Structure formats: C-alpha cells, structure tokens
Coordinates of C-alpha atoms in Angstrom, one line a residue:
M1 CA 0.0 0.0 0.0
P2 CA 1.6 3.3 -1.1
T3 CA 2.0 6.1 1.3
H4 CA 1.6 8.6 -1.5
S5 CA 4.5 10.7 -0.4
C6 CA 4.9 11.3 -4.1
S7 CA 8.4 9.6 -4.1
L8 CA 7.6 7.2 -6.9
L9 CA 11.1 6.1 -7.6
P10 CA 13.8 4.6 -5.3
S11 CA 16.7 6.6 -4.0
S12 CA 19.2 3.9 -3.5
S13 CA 21.8 2.8 -6.0
S14 CA 19.7 -0.1 -7.2
S15 CA 16.1 -0.4 -8.3
S16 CA 13.6 -3.2 -9.0
I17 CA 12.2 -3.5 -12.5
H18 CA 9.9 -6.4 -13.2
G19 CA 11.0 -8.0 -10.0
Q20 CA 14.7 -7.9 -10.8
N21 CA 17.4 -5.9 -9.1
H22 CA 19.3 -3.6 -11.4
Q23 CA 22.6 -2.5 -10.0
R24 CA 24.9 0.4 -10.7
L25 CA 26.3 0.2 -14.3
N26 CA 29.5 1.8 -15.4
F27 CA 28.2 3.3 -18.6
S28 CA 31.6 3.8 -20.1
S29 CA 32.5 0.2 -20.1
Y30 CA 29.0 -0.8 -21.3
I31 CA 29.2 1.5 -24.3
A32 CA 32.7 0.3 -25.0
K33 CA 31.8 -3.4 -25.0
R34 CA 28.4 -3.2 -26.5
I35 CA 28.2 -0.3 -28.9
L36 CA 31.4 1.6 -29.7
P37 CA 34.5 0.5 -31.6
A38 CA 37.7 2.4 -31.4
K39 CA 36.3 5.3 -33.3
V40 CA 32.6 5.7 -33.9
S41 CA 30.5 8.2 -35.7
F42 CA 26.7 8.1 -35.8
H43 CA 25.6 10.1 -38.8
S44 CA 22.1 11.3 -39.6
R45 CA 20.4 10.6 -42.9
R46 CA 18.5 13.8 -42.3
N47 CA 21.7 15.9 -42.7
Y48 CA 22.1 17.3 -39.2
H49 CA 24.8 16.2 -36.8
L50 CA 26.0 16.8 -33.4
N51 CA 29.7 15.9 -33.2
V52 CA 31.4 15.5 -29.8
V53 CA 35.0 14.2 -29.7
L54 CA 36.1 12.8 -26.4
M55 CA 39.8 12.4 -25.9
Q56 CA 41.7 10.0 -23.7
D57 CA 41.6 12.3 -20.7
G58 CA 38.0 13.0 -21.1
A59 CA 38.4 16.4 -22.7
V60 CA 35.9 17.5 -25.4
A61 CA 37.0 18.7 -28.8
T62 CA 35.2 21.6 -30.6
P63 CA 32.0 20.2 -32.1
A64 CA 31.4 20.4 -35.7
T65 CA 28.9 23.0 -37.0
P66 CA 25.5 21.3 -37.4
V67 CA 23.5 21.5 -40.6
E68 CA 20.3 23.5 -39.9
N69 CA 17.1 21.6 -40.1
E70 CA 13.9 21.9 -38.1
T71 CA 13.5 18.7 -36.1
P72 CA 12.3 17.7 -32.6
F73 CA 16.0 17.4 -31.6
K74 CA 17.2 20.8 -32.7
K75 CA 16.5 22.7 -29.5
L76 CA 17.9 19.8 -27.5
R77 CA 21.0 19.7 -29.6
D78 CA 21.6 23.4 -29.3
G79 CA 21.1 23.3 -25.6
F80 CA 23.5 20.5 -25.3
L81 CA 26.2 22.3 -27.2
S82 CA 25.9 25.3 -25.1
S83 CA 26.7 23.4 -21.9
V84 CA 29.6 21.1 -22.8
P85 CA 31.3 20.3 -19.5
S86 CA 34.8 20.6 -18.4
T87 CA 37.3 17.7 -18.0
Q88 CA 36.8 17.7 -14.3
E89 CA 33.0 17.5 -14.7
F90 CA 33.5 14.5 -16.9
K91 CA 35.6 12.8 -14.3
E92 CA 33.1 13.5 -11.6
A93 CA 30.4 11.9 -13.7
A94 CA 32.6 8.9 -14.7
S95 CA 30.3 6.5 -13.0
F96 CA 26.6 7.0 -12.5
D97 CA 23.5 5.0 -11.7
V98 CA 21.5 4.4 -14.8
S99 CA 18.7 2.6 -13.0
K100 CA 18.1 5.2 -10.3
D101 CA 15.1 7.5 -11.0
E102 CA 15.4 6.7 -14.7
S103 CA 12.3 5.0 -15.9
T104 CA 10.0 6.9 -18.2
V105 CA 6.2 6.9 -18.1
S106 CA 4.1 7.8 -21.1
I107 CA 0.5 8.6 -20.3
T108 CA -2.0 8.5 -23.2
V109 CA -5.5 9.8 -22.7
V110 CA -7.6 8.0 -25.4
G111 CA -10.6 10.3 -26.0
A112 CA -8.6 13.4 -25.1
S113 CA -11.2 15.8 -26.7
G114 CA -14.0 14.6 -24.5
D115 CA -15.5 16.2 -21.4
L116 CA -14.0 13.7 -18.9
A117 CA -10.5 14.3 -20.2
K118 CA -10.8 18.0 -20.2
K119 CA -12.6 18.4 -16.8
K120 CA -11.0 15.6 -14.8
I121 CA -8.1 13.7 -16.3
F122 CA -5.8 16.5 -17.5
P123 CA -6.4 18.6 -14.4
A124 CA -5.6 15.6 -12.2
L125 CA -2.4 14.9 -14.1
F126 CA -1.4 18.6 -13.7
A127 CA -2.2 18.5 -9.9
L128 CA 0.1 15.4 -9.6
Y129 CA 2.8 17.2 -11.5
Y130 CA 2.5 20.3 -9.4
E131 CA 2.8 18.2 -6.2
G132 CA 5.9 16.5 -7.6
C133 CA 4.1 13.1 -7.7
L134 CA 4.7 12.2 -11.3
P135 CA 7.9 10.4 -12.3
K136 CA 10.8 12.6 -13.3
H137 CA 10.6 11.5 -16.9
F138 CA 7.0 11.6 -18.2
T139 CA 5.1 12.5 -21.3
I140 CA 1.4 13.0 -21.8
F141 CA -0.3 12.3 -25.1
G142 CA -3.8 13.0 -26.1
Y143 CA -5.4 10.7 -28.7
A144 CA -8.8 11.2 -30.3
R145 CA -10.5 11.3 -33.7
S146 CA -10.6 15.1 -33.7
K147 CA -8.0 16.9 -35.8
M148 CA -5.8 18.9 -33.5
T149 CA -2.2 20.2 -33.2
D150 CA 0.0 20.0 -30.1
A151 CA -0.6 23.7 -29.6
E152 CA -4.4 23.4 -29.9
L153 CA -4.4 20.6 -27.3
R154 CA -2.3 22.7 -24.9
N155 CA -4.6 25.6 -25.4
M156 CA -7.7 23.4 -24.7
V157 CA -6.0 21.8 -21.6
S158 CA -4.7 25.1 -20.2
K159 CA -8.3 26.4 -19.8
T160 CA -9.1 23.7 -17.2
L161 CA -5.9 23.8 -15.1
A162 CA -5.7 25.4 -11.7
C163 CA -3.2 25.3 -8.9
R164 CA -3.9 24.3 -5.3
I165 CA -5.6 27.0 -3.2
D166 CA -2.7 26.7 -0.7
K167 CA 0.0 26.6 -3.3
R168 CA -0.3 29.4 -5.7
E169 CA 3.4 30.2 -6.1
N170 CA 4.9 29.8 -9.6
C171 CA 1.5 28.6 -10.9
G172 CA 1.8 30.0 -14.4
E173 CA 5.4 28.7 -14.7
K174 CA 4.3 25.3 -13.6
I175 CA 1.4 25.2 -16.0
D176 CA 3.8 26.2 -18.9
Q177 CA 6.2 23.4 -17.9
F178 CA 3.4 20.9 -17.7
L179 CA 2.0 21.9 -21.1
K180 CA 5.4 21.4 -22.7
R181 CA 5.1 17.7 -21.8
C182 CA 1.7 17.4 -23.5
F183 CA 1.4 16.3 -27.2
Y184 CA -1.4 15.1 -29.5
H185 CA -2.0 12.5 -32.1
S186 CA -5.2 12.2 -34.1
G187 CA -6.4 8.8 -35.1
Q188 CA -9.3 6.3 -35.2
Y189 CA -9.9 4.1 -32.2
D190 CA -10.0 1.0 -34.3
S191 CA -7.0 1.7 -36.5
Q192 CA -3.8 -0.3 -35.8
E193 CA -2.0 1.9 -38.3
N194 CA -2.9 5.1 -36.3
F195 CA -1.9 3.4 -33.0
A196 CA 1.4 2.4 -34.6
E197 CA 2.0 6.0 -35.5
L198 CA 1.3 6.9 -31.9
D199 CA 3.7 4.2 -30.8
K200 CA 6.4 5.8 -33.0
K201 CA 5.8 9.2 -31.4
L202 CA 5.9 7.7 -27.9
K203 CA 9.2 6.0 -28.7
E204 CA 10.6 9.3 -29.9
H205 CA 9.7 11.1 -26.7
E206 CA 10.8 8.2 -24.6
V207 CA 14.2 8.1 -26.3
M208 CA 14.6 11.9 -26.0
G209 CA 13.8 11.5 -22.3
V210 CA 16.3 8.7 -21.9
W211 CA 19.3 10.0 -23.9
V212 CA 19.0 13.7 -23.8
S213 CA 18.3 13.9 -20.1
T214 CA 21.2 11.6 -19.5
L215 CA 23.5 13.7 -21.7
T216 CA 22.5 17.0 -20.3
E217 CA 22.2 16.1 -16.6
W218 CA 25.1 13.6 -16.2
I219 CA 27.1 14.4 -19.4
I220 CA 27.9 10.8 -20.2
P221 CA 31.6 10.2 -19.9
F222 CA 32.7 7.8 -22.6
R223 CA 36.1 7.3 -21.1
L224 CA 38.0 4.5 -22.9
S225 CA 41.6 3.7 -22.2
D226 CA 44.0 4.6 -25.1
K227 CA 41.1 5.4 -27.5
N228 CA 39.9 8.6 -29.1
I229 CA 36.2 8.4 -29.7
T230 CA 34.1 10.6 -32.0
F231 CA 30.5 10.5 -31.0
D232 CA 27.9 12.1 -33.3
Y233 CA 24.7 12.8 -31.3
W234 CA 22.1 10.9 -33.4
S235 CA 19.3 12.5 -35.1
Q236 CA 18.2 9.3 -36.8
M237 CA 15.6 7.8 -34.5
D238 CA 16.3 4.2 -35.7
T239 CA 19.7 4.3 -34.1
A240 CA 18.5 5.8 -30.9
L241 CA 15.6 3.3 -30.6
L242 CA 18.0 0.4 -31.1
L243 CA 20.2 1.7 -28.3
S244 CA 17.4 2.4 -26.0
E245 CA 16.0 -1.1 -26.4
D246 CA 19.4 -2.6 -25.5
I247 CA 20.2 -0.6 -22.4
P248 CA 17.4 -2.0 -20.1
S249 CA 18.9 -5.5 -20.2
K250 CA 22.0 -4.0 -18.6
G251 CA 20.1 -2.1 -15.9
G252 CA 19.1 1.0 -17.7
R253 CA 15.9 2.9 -18.0
V254 CA 12.6 1.2 -19.0
S255 CA 9.8 2.8 -20.8
N256 CA 6.4 2.3 -19.2
R257 CA 3.0 3.2 -20.7
L258 CA -0.4 4.0 -19.2
F259 CA -3.5 4.3 -21.4
Y260 CA -6.6 5.9 -20.0
L261 CA -9.7 4.9 -22.1
S262 CA -11.9 7.9 -21.8
I263 CA -14.2 6.7 -24.5
P264 CA -17.7 5.1 -24.9
P265 CA -17.8 1.4 -23.8
N266 CA -18.8 0.2 -27.3
I267 CA -15.3 1.0 -28.6
F268 CA -13.3 -0.3 -25.6
I269 CA -12.3 -3.5 -27.3
D270 CA -11.2 -1.9 -30.6
A271 CA -9.0 0.5 -28.7
V272 CA -7.6 -2.1 -26.4
K273 CA -6.8 -4.4 -29.4
C274 CA -4.9 -1.6 -31.2
T275 CA -3.1 -0.6 -28.0
S276 CA -2.0 -4.1 -27.2
S277 CA -0.9 -5.0 -30.7
S278 CA 0.6 -1.6 -31.9
A279 CA 1.4 0.7 -29.0
S280 CA 2.4 -1.5 -26.0
S281 CA 5.8 -0.9 -24.3
G282 CA 8.3 -3.5 -25.4
I283 CA 10.6 -2.9 -22.4
G284 CA 8.4 -1.9 -19.5
W285 CA 4.8 -2.3 -18.2
T286 CA 1.7 -1.4 -20.1
R287 CA -1.5 -0.6 -18.1
V288 CA -5.0 0.3 -19.3
I289 CA -7.5 2.3 -17.2
V290 CA -11.1 1.4 -18.2
E291 CA -13.9 3.7 -17.2
K292 CA -17.4 2.5 -16.2
P293 CA -19.9 1.3 -17.3
F294 CA -18.5 -2.2 -17.3
G295 CA -21.4 -3.7 -19.3
R296 CA -25.2 -3.5 -18.7
D297 CA -25.7 -6.8 -17.0
S298 CA -23.9 -10.1 -16.1
D299 CA -23.7 -11.3 -19.7
S300 CA -22.5 -8.1 -21.3
S301 CA -20.0 -7.6 -18.5
A302 CA -18.6 -11.1 -18.8
A303 CA -18.3 -10.6 -22.6
L304 CA -16.4 -7.4 -22.0
T305 CA -14.1 -9.0 -19.5
K306 CA -13.4 -11.9 -21.9
A307 CA -12.7 -9.6 -24.8
L308 CA -10.3 -7.5 -22.7
K309 CA -8.4 -10.5 -21.5
Q310 CA -7.8 -11.6 -25.1
Y311 CA -5.4 -8.7 -25.3
L312 CA -4.4 -7.9 -21.7
E313 CA -3.6 -9.7 -18.5
E314 CA -5.9 -9.1 -15.5
D315 CA -3.1 -7.2 -13.7
Q316 CA -2.9 -4.8 -16.7
I317 CA -6.6 -3.8 -16.5
F318 CA -7.4 -1.0 -14.0
R319 CA -11.2 -0.7 -13.8
I320 CA -11.8 2.7 -12.3
D321 CA -14.6 3.7 -10.0
H322 CA -13.7 7.3 -9.0
Y323 CA -15.8 7.1 -5.9
L324 CA -13.3 4.7 -4.4
G325 CA -10.7 7.5 -4.7
K326 CA -12.6 9.9 -2.6
E327 CA -11.0 10.9 0.6
L328 CA -13.8 9.8 3.0
V329 CA -14.2 6.5 1.2
E330 CA -10.5 5.7 1.6
N331 CA -10.7 6.8 5.2
L332 CA -13.5 4.3 5.8
S333 CA -11.2 1.4 6.6
V334 CA -8.9 3.7 8.7
L335 CA -11.8 4.8 10.8
R336 CA -13.0 1.3 11.4
F337 CA -9.7 -0.7 11.8
S338 CA -7.6 1.8 13.6
N339 CA -10.1 3.0 16.2
L340 CA -10.9 0.6 19.0
I341 CA -14.2 2.3 19.8
F342 CA -15.7 1.4 16.4
E343 CA -14.4 -2.1 15.5
P344 CA -16.3 -3.9 18.3
L345 CA -19.5 -2.1 17.3
W346 CA -19.3 -2.9 13.6
S347 CA -21.8 -5.8 13.5
R348 CA -25.5 -6.7 13.9
Q349 CA -25.2 -6.6 17.7
Y350 CA -25.0 -2.8 17.7
I351 CA -25.9 -1.5 14.2
R352 CA -29.6 -1.3 13.4
N353 CA -29.2 -0.3 9.7
V354 CA -26.8 1.3 7.3
Q355 CA -27.8 3.9 4.7
L356 CA -25.9 4.8 1.6
I357 CA -27.3 8.0 0.1
F358 CA -26.4 9.7 -3.2
S359 CA -28.3 12.7 -4.5
E360 CA -27.6 15.3 -7.2
D361 CA -29.5 18.6 -7.5
F362 CA -29.4 18.7 -11.3
G363 CA -30.9 16.5 -14.0
T364 CA -29.3 14.9 -17.1
E365 CA -29.0 18.2 -18.9
G366 CA -27.9 17.1 -22.3
R367 CA -26.4 13.7 -21.2
G368 CA -29.7 12.0 -21.4
G369 CA -28.7 9.9 -24.4
Y370 CA -26.0 8.2 -22.4
F371 CA -27.9 8.0 -19.2
D372 CA -31.1 6.6 -20.8
N373 CA -29.2 3.5 -21.8
Y374 CA -28.2 2.7 -18.3
G375 CA -30.4 4.4 -15.7
I376 CA -29.6 5.2 -12.1
L377 CA -29.4 1.6 -10.9
R378 CA -26.5 0.9 -13.3
D379 CA -25.0 4.3 -13.2
I380 CA -24.7 4.8 -9.4
M381 CA -26.0 1.8 -7.4
Q382 CA -24.4 -1.2 -9.0
N383 CA -20.9 0.4 -8.9
H384 CA -20.4 3.5 -6.6
L385 CA -22.7 2.6 -3.8
L386 CA -22.1 -1.2 -3.9
Q387 CA -18.4 -0.7 -3.8
I388 CA -18.7 1.5 -0.7
L389 CA -21.0 -1.0 0.9
A390 CA -18.4 -3.8 0.3
L391 CA -15.6 -1.7 1.9
F392 CA -17.9 -0.9 4.8
A393 CA -19.0 -4.4 5.5
M394 CA -15.9 -6.5 4.8
E395 CA -14.0 -8.5 7.4
T396 CA -10.6 -7.4 8.5
P397 CA -8.2 -8.2 5.6
V398 CA -5.0 -10.2 6.2
S399 CA -3.0 -7.1 5.2
L400 CA -3.4 -3.8 3.3
D401 CA -2.2 -5.6 0.1
A402 CA -4.5 -4.9 -2.8
E403 CA -5.4 -8.6 -3.3
D404 CA -6.2 -9.1 0.4
I405 CA -8.6 -6.2 0.5
R406 CA -10.3 -7.2 -2.8
N407 CA -10.6 -10.8 -1.5
E408 CA -12.6 -9.5 1.4
K409 CA -14.8 -7.3 -0.7
V410 CA -15.6 -10.2 -3.0
K411 CA -16.7 -12.3 0.0
V412 CA -19.1 -9.6 1.1
L413 CA -20.6 -9.4 -2.4
R414 CA -21.0 -13.2 -2.7
S415 CA -22.7 -13.3 0.7
M416 CA -25.4 -10.8 -0.4
R417 CA -28.9 -11.8 -1.5
P418 CA -29.8 -11.0 -5.1
L419 CA -31.9 -7.9 -5.2
Q420 CA -35.7 -8.5 -5.3
L421 CA -38.2 -6.3 -7.2
E422 CA -40.3 -5.8 -4.0
D423 CA -37.2 -4.3 -2.3
V424 CA -36.8 -1.7 -5.0
V425 CA -38.5 1.6 -5.7
V426 CA -37.9 3.5 -8.9
G427 CA -38.8 7.1 -9.8
Q428 CA -38.3 9.7 -12.5
Y429 CA -38.3 13.4 -12.1
K430 CA -41.0 15.6 -13.7
S431 CA -41.2 19.2 -14.5
H432 CA -41.7 21.6 -11.5
T433 CA -41.9 25.4 -11.1
K434 CA -40.3 26.9 -8.1
G435 CA -39.6 30.6 -7.4
G436 CA -40.8 31.5 -10.8
V437 CA -38.4 29.1 -12.5
T438 CA -39.6 26.1 -14.4
Y439 CA -37.4 23.1 -14.2
P440 CA -37.7 20.5 -17.1
A441 CA -38.8 16.9 -16.7
Y442 CA -36.4 14.1 -17.6
I443 CA -38.3 13.4 -20.8
D444 CA -38.1 17.1 -21.8
D445 CA -34.4 16.5 -22.5
N446 CA -33.9 16.5 -26.2
T447 CA -31.4 13.6 -26.0
V448 CA -34.0 11.4 -24.1
P449 CA -36.4 9.2 -26.1
K450 CA -40.0 10.3 -25.7
G451 CA -41.9 8.2 -23.2
S452 CA -38.8 6.7 -21.6
L453 CA -39.3 4.8 -18.4
T454 CA -35.6 4.9 -17.4
P455 CA -35.4 5.6 -13.6
T456 CA -33.6 8.7 -12.5
F457 CA -34.2 7.7 -8.9
A458 CA -34.0 4.3 -7.1
A459 CA -34.1 3.1 -3.5
A460 CA -33.3 -0.4 -2.5
A461 CA -32.9 -2.7 0.5
L462 CA -30.1 -5.2 0.5
F463 CA -29.0 -7.9 2.9
I464 CA -25.8 -9.7 3.7
D465 CA -26.3 -13.2 4.8
N466 CA -23.3 -13.8 7.0
A467 CA -22.6 -13.9 10.7
R468 CA -21.7 -10.3 11.1
W469 CA -24.5 -8.7 9.2
D470 CA -27.4 -11.2 9.3
G471 CA -30.7 -9.3 9.4
V472 CA -29.2 -5.7 9.1
P473 CA -30.9 -3.8 6.2
F474 CA -28.5 -1.9 4.0
L475 CA -30.6 0.8 2.4
M476 CA -29.4 2.6 -0.8
K477 CA -30.9 5.7 -2.2
A478 CA -29.7 7.5 -5.4
G479 CA -31.3 10.1 -7.6
K480 CA -31.0 13.1 -9.9
A481 CA -32.8 16.4 -9.7
L482 CA -33.3 16.2 -5.9
H483 CA -33.3 19.0 -3.3
K484 CA -29.5 18.7 -2.4
K485 CA -26.2 17.4 -3.7
R486 CA -24.6 15.0 -1.3
A487 CA -23.2 11.6 -0.9
E488 CA -23.0 10.1 2.6
I489 CA -23.0 6.9 4.7
R490 CA -25.3 6.8 7.7
V491 CA -24.9 4.2 10.4
Q492 CA -27.8 4.1 12.8
F493 CA -27.1 2.2 16.0
R494 CA -29.5 0.2 18.1
H495 CA -31.4 1.7 21.0
V496 CA -29.9 1.4 24.4
P497 CA -31.7 -1.6 26.1
G498 CA -33.6 -0.6 29.2
N499 CA -32.6 3.1 28.7
L500 CA -33.1 4.9 32.0
Y501 CA -33.7 8.2 30.1
N502 CA -36.4 7.2 27.7
Q503 CA -39.0 9.3 29.6
N504 CA -36.8 12.4 29.3
F505 CA -37.0 12.5 25.5
E506 CA -40.1 14.3 24.3
T507 CA -39.5 12.9 20.8
D508 CA -39.5 9.4 19.4
L509 CA -36.7 7.0 20.0
D510 CA -35.4 7.4 16.4
Q511 CA -34.3 10.9 17.3
A512 CA -32.5 9.6 20.3
T513 CA -30.5 6.8 18.6
N514 CA -26.7 7.2 18.1
E515 CA -25.7 7.8 14.5
L516 CA -22.4 7.9 12.7
I517 CA -22.5 10.0 9.5
I518 CA -19.6 9.9 7.0
R519 CA -20.2 12.7 4.5
V520 CA -18.3 11.8 1.3
Q521 CA -19.2 15.1 -0.5
P522 CA -19.6 18.0 -0.4
D523 CA -18.0 19.5 2.7
E524 CA -16.3 16.3 3.8
A525 CA -17.0 15.5 7.4
I526 CA -17.5 12.8 10.0
D527 CA -20.3 13.3 12.6
L528 CA -21.1 11.2 15.6
K529 CA -24.5 11.9 17.0
I530 CA -24.7 11.4 20.8
N531 CA -27.2 12.1 23.6
N532 CA -26.3 14.6 26.3
K533 CA -27.9 16.6 29.1
V534 CA -29.0 20.2 28.4
P535 CA -27.4 22.5 30.9
G536 CA -29.7 23.6 33.7
L537 CA -31.3 22.4 36.9
G538 CA -33.7 20.1 35.2
M539 CA -33.1 16.8 33.5
R540 CA -33.7 17.4 29.9
L541 CA -31.8 15.5 27.2
D542 CA -30.7 16.6 23.8
H543 CA -28.8 15.1 20.9
S544 CA -25.6 16.7 19.7
N545 CA -22.9 16.1 17.0
L546 CA -19.3 15.4 17.6
N547 CA -17.9 16.8 14.4
L548 CA -14.8 16.4 12.3
H549 CA -15.1 18.9 9.5
Y550 CA -12.2 18.4 7.1
A551 CA -12.1 22.0 5.8
A552 CA -11.9 23.4 9.4
R553 CA -9.5 20.7 10.7
Y554 CA -7.0 20.5 7.8
S555 CA -5.7 23.4 5.8
K556 CA -4.6 21.2 2.9
E557 CA -6.9 21.0 0.0
I558 CA -8.4 17.6 -0.5
P559 CA -7.1 16.0 -3.7
D560 CA -9.6 15.0 -6.4
A561 CA -10.4 11.3 -6.6
Y562 CA -8.9 11.1 -10.1
E563 CA -5.5 12.3 -8.7
R564 CA -5.3 9.4 -6.2
L565 CA -6.4 6.8 -8.7
L566 CA -4.1 8.0 -11.5
L567 CA -1.2 8.0 -9.1
D568 CA -2.2 4.5 -7.9
A569 CA -2.3 3.2 -11.5
I570 CA 1.2 4.7 -12.2
E571 CA 2.5 3.0 -9.1
G572 CA 0.8 -0.3 -9.9
E573 CA -1.4 -0.1 -6.7
R574 CA -4.7 -2.0 -7.4
R575 CA -6.4 -1.6 -4.1
L576 CA -8.9 0.9 -5.3
F577 CA -9.6 -0.7 -8.6
I578 CA -12.2 -3.4 -9.4
R579 CA -11.1 -7.0 -10.0
S580 CA -13.1 -9.1 -12.6
D581 CA -14.6 -11.4 -9.9
E582 CA -15.7 -8.4 -8.0
L583 CA -17.5 -7.2 -11.1
D584 CA -19.1 -10.6 -11.7
A585 CA -20.4 -10.7 -8.1
A586 CA -21.8 -7.2 -8.3
W587 CA -23.7 -7.8 -11.5
A588 CA -25.1 -11.1 -10.2
L589 CA -26.9 -9.0 -7.5
F590 CA -28.5 -6.5 -9.8
T591 CA -29.0 -8.3 -13.1
P592 CA -32.2 -10.2 -12.2
V593 CA -34.1 -7.1 -10.9
L594 CA -32.8 -5.0 -13.9
K595 CA -34.2 -7.5 -16.3
E596 CA -37.5 -7.7 -14.5
L597 CA -37.9 -4.0 -14.4
E598 CA -37.3 -3.8 -18.2
E599 CA -39.3 -6.9 -19.2
K600 CA -42.4 -5.8 -17.1
N601 CA -42.1 -2.1 -18.2
I602 CA -42.4 -1.0 -14.6
I603 CA -43.6 2.6 -14.6
P604 CA -41.5 4.8 -12.3
E605 CA -43.0 6.9 -9.6
Y606 CA -42.8 10.6 -10.7
Y607 CA -41.4 13.2 -8.3
P608 CA -41.0 17.0 -8.8
Y609 CA -37.7 18.3 -9.8
G610 CA -35.9 19.6 -6.7
S611 CA -37.9 17.4 -4.2
R612 CA -36.8 14.7 -1.9
G613 CA -37.8 12.0 -4.3
P614 CA -40.7 9.5 -4.5
V615 CA -42.9 8.8 -1.5
G616 CA -42.4 5.1 -2.2
A617 CA -38.8 5.3 -0.8
H618 CA -40.2 6.2 2.6
Y619 CA -42.6 3.2 2.6
L620 CA -39.7 0.9 1.6
A621 CA -37.7 2.1 4.6
A622 CA -40.7 1.9 6.9
R623 CA -41.1 -1.8 6.0
Y624 CA -37.8 -2.5 7.7
N625 CA -38.5 -0.1 10.6
V626 CA -36.0 2.4 9.3
R627 CA -36.3 6.2 8.8
W628 CA -34.1 7.9 6.3
G629 CA -31.5 9.8 8.2
D630 CA -31.3 12.8 5.7
L631 CA -35.0 13.9 6.3
G632 CA -34.0 16.7 8.6
I633 CA -31.4 18.1 6.2

C-alpha cells in the first residue's frame, strides 16, 4: 500500500524492474563493450549532426557546425552544445547509476477531446505534476479522432488547469512546464495503423527523455583507455531506438506506458486491441484504465471482460470507479480498523441499519442519451454505492495488500442476497416550477427518447447473509434532480436496552439513537450523534454532534479522486480498482431485478424536480422499521 508521499522512484543505488534488481552500471564500459568500436561516428540521414569528440583524458573537442534543419531534436541539440562540460565535470560523472530514478512513463489519454478528459483527467495529471508526484521523466499524449495540433491541445487543456488554493506560487510557470510535456496524435480508435503512428511518437519522446536527459544532466563520460572516440549525437531515430532497447537488459531505464480509455464502452475493445498490438511498451509495463460502465448486466460484463483478456492480462486492467478514490471512502477502513471504539460495534449486535445516500441537485441536462441506456441503478448503485458497501462491511483483511482487500470485498458481495423487485422503488423526475423558475422533466431533455421509463431515482434494501450482518438492512438511495447534492454513509445504532432516560425524551426514539455520519461530498466530514444533558437544573436531554469537519481541521486542500487513482495506476497499486470477480459478483446481485424492471415495463413513480424523491422510498424504509437519516437536512 503506497503512502503517496509522491516519491515514486527509489533513492538507493539499485532499483527493481519487473522483480529484478538492477545494480549500478559503469556506462563507459558498457558503451565500449556493446556499442562503440575504437572510433565511432553516428551520422544522420536527415543531414544534421552533433559531433562531440572525447579524448583519452575526457576532454571534449570543438563540435562540428551542425547543418540546420527543423527537427524535434534541434532545441535539444543546441542546448547540449551550449553546456559542454569541463574535463573535471566529466571525471566526476565517470560512473553514474543508470537505474536510479530513470524509468519513463508515457500517459496516453484516449478520448482526449471529451469532457471527462478536459474536466478531470488533464487537471488531475497537472495536480500530480504540481505536487511532484509524477515520475521525473513523463510524457502525456492526447489521442482522439478530432484533428488537433499540439498547440491546440495545450490551449484546450490550459483552460481547465488550476493550482492548489494553498500553493499558488509559480503557478503560471508550472502550467507552462506541464503543457510542454503534452502532445497530441489524431487517429481512429480501431486503427492499428494510427496506433502504430502513436507508438512511434511515444518512442521518440521516450528516447529523448532517456538519452538527452542523461547527456544534459550527467554528461555521459565515454572514457575508454587509449582510445579517441568521435560520437555524433544521433538525429536518426532508428539508431536511438536500437540503443534504448538494448540498455534495459543491462540495468538502464525502462519505458512504461499508461493508457486511459476515456471513450464510450462500445469502442473499448477496438482501442484495447490496437493498444495491445501496436502501442504497448516492449521494455516496460503497459497498463490500461477502463472507465465505467463495465457492461449493462452479467452477460455483457462477462463478454467485455473476456474480450479485454484476449489482449491484456488481468493485472494490466485497471477498472476505475472514481468514488473509491474519494478521501472519505478511503478513510472508511482507517476509521474502522484503527479506532478501537468502532471495531467492536461494527456488527449486527450494535448496528440497526446502514444507509448509503447519493443525490444530485441537477438532471441529465444534455447527457440523457448516455444516461437513458443505463439508468440510475446501473450508473450509481451497482458500482459506486455497492463498492462503498463492500468496503464498509468487509471483514478485517490479512494485510493492506490490494489482493487481500479485494478478496474480502468479494466475500461480502458473494454473501449478499440477489436484489428482489419488492425491495426496489424507482422514480423519474417531472417538471416543476419553483420561485418563478420552471425546471424540465427528464423526458423534456432532447437527448432522451420520448416516453422513456428509465429511472432517475432508485431506493433499494439489500441484505448480507453472514454472521456479522445477518438481518441488518443496507438501504441505498440514489437520484437526480433532488433537493440537495450530497453523498454520505449513515450508520444508525440500536437503542440502548432498558434506557433509563427514555422518559426524558419528548420525541420518538429514532431521534435519540446514536448515528455515525460519513459525508463523502460536499463539505467532507465525520459526525457522531450522541445524547447529552441540556445545561440547567432540570433533567432534559438533547442530541448533539461530535464533528470532524475536514475544511476546518485540515488546511490542505483535499485531492480530487482522479488524482489518487491515476497515481495508484502509475505505481501499480490496485487496491482501489475493481477486479473481474468483484465485477461478476456485483452484476449477479443487480441483473435479475434489472431484467425484471425492463421486461415488465415498470412505470417509475414521478417526483417533482428539486424534491426529496418519490414517497415510495419512505414506505420501503418503513417496511424495515427504518427512517431515512437525511430527512432533517
């Protein structure tokens, strides 16, 4: 489990690449034995050279005048020539660690022109760069069908970038530095030829990172006894690529690649096929982040998983659910397993019910075409809320290792009863006028088919049939166009048996029960509702909140969920990503009721835009002697 100190690369003189230890390599002897004869000159077929003559004592002769030509290497070449080191500097750099801090990471955002990329992915990558969390040698590529230049991509991305509230210094400079690492390639998602072109560009930038950085930062000392060596800095990429592929076997830098598929699910497979066959790293890891939805039901999800595994191994697939990257969700296991006051209470003996509530105060607003194909049950419940439930209810894992945690989550999901139709209430928002403003109905969205029965609201009661949670209702509620935007977990504890103070409460016992509230968004907080005596001579009781409000307690701005998940993917940490058997177990719970809703054309209960949702949700809760905890908000 990473600590996320943003030190991604080892600081010792050896590193581990693919499980092997790569020790310090004397680069001079390696070049002598593997690459250079007594006198070597690499010449460019593009008619521009960079000649550096290294004498026996390490001195540098005057370089030849290069032939001018506009190439990606021109600026790098000129910069190198202006900083040729002294003999002493060569001697000090005579031996350096080529494995230390020297892997490259190329991050390709597939679907770079889309809203998710612009609003979330590029800003998250910049935030990681600003915090110093990205590897030293990284490149970001945008890939999409839209025709765009590097400059146009940078202009598009720059409009969405912002620095941390508490770290505004050098913001503009940092943005400029970041944008210089961003490039673009246009292509079709199903074109192996286009992905091969992308691969060539990735290699060019990876090689520039490997060789130019090494030359300019360490000034490689090709010191060979009794030899004078002429070294032409190559402009011909074939030579550079050949050399870069040979170095890792001797402990050099590897080129790693991360692909983020920010594209519709119907083209996942084409893009993965092309990535795997035409743009994978040959000398490092290749990982692919896949956005939800992961199918529409058990069958389509299984087919998607099978197709992905034709081209990728399971440990290369990072199925992202951004809710798992939210600060309060990640804090859930810390709250439970590191606080003795909670762990003994985390069971049916003390917990009466658990509520997982998600609400948005806006409708589909132009995204109805996508949403109508999935609905609120698939879009929110089957993934976001169910994943939070599994984290909440799991047994103590053997360790914080990703597989140990995911094993426990799978056990919870496999212990749950399949969702029944009688335990589900669905709704759809209708038009409503409030304060002189008329809010549209779901079916008023031009992108939604007329007469659609797709639910925009759902409430459900789920049960876990194991020793810890037997009989405890887990109530979920999710909806669009409701009165508030919020996501929270509410844990309502049982009443105190034989409570001496029952008569001192003038309200019902539900108001007097202890409740733990974990507010995931907005205004992240943890509240514990307790009963206490009101000051005075009489005996009057009240309930109060013990509150941890993150904004008041911590001055540091909370990172966006995408920042954490992107950093985890770069580090290879899979704890917050969904494994294929997790996905199978989750769909097994929801698929039967989804099919029944669609086959029977169940008409949703209509609720006004901006309300608390359908009345049927309250009847569902009452059936299990539960009152929704957010009623007073």
